[in-house]
XYZ file of C-alpha atoms in Angstrom:
207
model
C 0.190 0.397 0.314
C 3.071 2.569 0.516
C 3.904 2.184 -2.526
C 0.946 3.234 -4.704
C -0.352 5.283 -1.080
C -1.523 8.482 -2.125
C -2.094 12.354 0.190
C -5.756 12.916 0.349
C -6.478 15.735 -2.161
C -9.801 16.136 0.579
C -10.348 15.188 4.099
C -12.056 15.958 6.921
C -11.312 15.956 11.056
C -14.090 14.287 13.341
C -14.726 17.307 14.582
C -15.205 18.664 11.702
C -19.128 20.157 11.164
C -21.084 17.512 8.969
C -21.770 21.092 7.009
C -17.949 21.113 6.209
C -18.136 17.107 4.922
C -21.583 17.867 2.607
C -19.591 20.795 1.099
C -17.225 18.720 -0.275
C -19.289 16.571 -1.873
C -21.575 19.382 -3.126
C -18.977 21.321 -4.825
C -16.240 18.353 -5.426
C -17.977 14.636 -5.906
C -15.172 12.734 -4.708
C -16.431 9.026 -3.623
C -15.058 8.979 -0.699
C -13.708 10.688 1.922
C -11.486 10.258 4.499
C -11.324 11.366 8.198
C -8.106 12.111 9.102
C -7.064 13.707 13.237
C -3.765 15.535 12.985
C -2.839 12.786 10.594
C -4.088 9.486 12.415
C -6.702 7.788 10.016
C -10.512 7.214 11.475
C -12.441 6.187 9.260
C -13.879 6.805 4.967
C -16.726 7.898 4.635
C -19.669 9.107 1.408
C -22.134 10.107 0.189
C -24.632 7.213 1.891
C -22.813 7.709 5.188
C -24.648 10.807 5.120
C -28.083 9.699 3.530
C -27.706 7.249 6.478
C -26.915 9.226 9.061
C -30.314 11.090 8.705
C -31.573 8.269 7.885
C -30.234 6.447 11.331
C -32.076 10.101 12.993
C -35.445 10.222 12.086
C -36.363 6.900 12.738
C -35.269 7.950 16.514
C -38.293 8.146 17.021
C -39.521 11.711 19.532
C -37.809 15.141 19.674
C -34.443 14.912 17.762
C -31.455 15.258 20.176
C -27.628 15.914 18.554
C -24.732 16.464 19.434
C -23.784 19.933 18.951
C -20.218 22.368 19.782
C -20.433 25.957 20.273
C -16.672 26.009 17.503
C -19.101 24.544 14.576
C -21.983 26.862 15.516
C -19.730 29.613 14.523
C -18.309 27.811 11.887
C -21.713 26.810 10.306
C -23.936 30.177 11.030
C -23.530 33.281 9.882
C -23.476 35.156 13.558
C -21.692 36.529 16.520
C -21.769 35.202 19.740
C -23.489 37.179 22.549
C -21.853 34.544 25.294
C -20.405 31.650 24.797
C -21.935 28.840 27.177
C -19.372 27.019 30.243
C -19.904 23.478 28.229
C -18.724 23.824 24.015
C -19.810 20.727 23.284
C -23.342 18.565 24.158
C -25.848 16.444 23.630
C -29.252 18.548 23.250
C -32.867 18.964 21.366
C -33.404 22.473 19.672
C -36.818 24.635 19.828
C -38.346 27.112 18.387
C -39.872 29.331 20.575
C -42.417 30.429 18.510
C -45.533 29.851 20.218
C -47.424 31.769 22.402
C -46.204 32.336 26.229
C -48.311 29.846 28.094
C -48.289 27.396 25.254
C -44.508 27.598 25.223
C -44.446 27.152 29.255
C -46.044 24.152 29.252
C -44.208 22.390 26.477
C -41.217 23.679 27.409
C -41.715 21.630 30.867
C -42.933 18.612 29.880
C -39.938 18.081 27.777
C -37.246 15.288 28.687
C -34.470 16.865 27.880
C -33.176 20.544 27.978
C -33.398 21.992 24.703
C -31.408 24.861 22.213
C -33.627 27.400 22.143
C -33.946 29.038 18.985
C -36.490 32.135 18.716
C -36.645 36.073 18.043
C -36.432 39.236 19.766
C -39.491 38.109 22.751
C -37.957 38.764 26.268
C -40.484 36.493 28.302
C -39.758 33.615 26.322
C -35.149 34.244 26.955
C -35.917 35.090 30.094
C -37.775 31.386 31.050
C -35.289 29.516 29.490
C -32.743 30.950 30.830
C -34.219 30.522 34.400
C -34.244 27.280 33.128
C -30.605 26.547 32.690
C -30.856 25.770 29.297
C -28.295 24.627 27.840
C -28.451 27.540 24.359
C -30.115 30.154 22.959
C -29.623 31.441 19.075
C -31.350 34.445 18.577
C -32.519 35.083 14.879
C -33.833 38.369 13.290
C -31.968 41.056 15.144
C -30.047 42.276 13.158
C -28.576 45.295 15.766
C -27.197 43.554 19.109
C -27.231 46.611 21.329
C -30.856 46.813 20.933
C -31.018 43.307 23.079
C -32.390 44.083 26.757
C -31.305 41.273 28.389
C -28.603 41.114 31.560
C -26.630 37.508 29.959
C -24.120 37.598 32.619
C -25.576 35.178 35.375
C -26.340 32.860 32.067
C -24.304 29.978 31.561
C -25.342 29.007 27.692
C -24.620 29.950 25.352
C -26.237 33.092 23.750
C -26.193 33.596 19.278
C -26.800 36.324 17.509
C -27.894 34.614 13.773
C -27.510 36.459 10.956
C -30.375 34.229 9.099
C -33.629 32.767 9.184
C -35.054 30.708 11.724
C -35.733 27.928 8.937
C -32.150 28.369 8.061
C -30.865 29.091 11.509
C -32.588 25.746 12.247
C -31.541 23.427 9.450
C -27.575 24.998 9.672
C -27.780 24.089 13.621
C -28.227 19.985 12.839
C -24.845 20.285 10.087
C -23.200 21.911 12.864
C -23.031 18.189 14.734
C -18.853 16.845 13.879
C -18.432 14.534 12.141
C -17.667 11.772 14.553
C -21.532 11.818 15.469
C -21.773 10.065 11.925
C -18.792 7.879 11.204
C -18.895 4.731 12.745
C -16.936 3.444 14.667
C -14.116 1.019 13.216
C -12.547 -1.922 14.826
C -8.420 -2.254 14.784
C -8.841 -4.862 11.444
C -10.630 -2.372 9.132
C -6.370 0.130 9.830
C -4.996 0.090 6.866
C -1.075 -0.066 7.486
C 1.425 1.829 4.784
C 3.065 -2.422 4.911
C 0.164 -3.668 4.393
C -0.393 -5.988 0.751
C -2.764 -3.828 -1.635
C -5.670 -7.090 -2.272
C -6.158 -6.905 0.981
C -6.077 -3.320 2.416
C -9.081 -3.046 -1.369
C -10.715 -6.071 0.615
C -11.036 -4.220 4.139
C -12.215 -1.289 2.776
C -14.919 -3.150 1.470
C -16.422 -4.847 3.832
């Protein structure tokens, strides 16, 4: 293998957002994209793996929970942090706070897992989210950060001001999921060493 292997033209790391992987497939149409962490092989991903991830997520039933990374949110969603949270990555569902306040509180309190809230400037809704310790709040439809009359200093979650509309924010929030959550665990016997025979390496990759 060492005699025929070439450095990949495109690769991703396991911490990169799913958005970055999809962008490579859409722009360059490779058959596979390797996952490399500091040059160490972690696996290979295809467009079918992305489809399988979304199908797997949709088969779970109930409200979907995503692995969210503050660094990836900033990479994928145009905008700016008003405040970073105390936990840089976590699993959480997403919730849009577009309903009337009473209904919002009722639904929020019924959730078993605290969601990341995506919402316009609705002060009472946002205050309730902070009081309930939601892990993050993504604000939409606000042109000027200075117009926000809320003190976030005691809030432990993150607050992000999105520059795109609510629907696009939700879509990109899902795509900020780290590739580690998409990549299937590969056993040691799938590692391809430089001293491995070409036919043996080919067989392992086809398994």
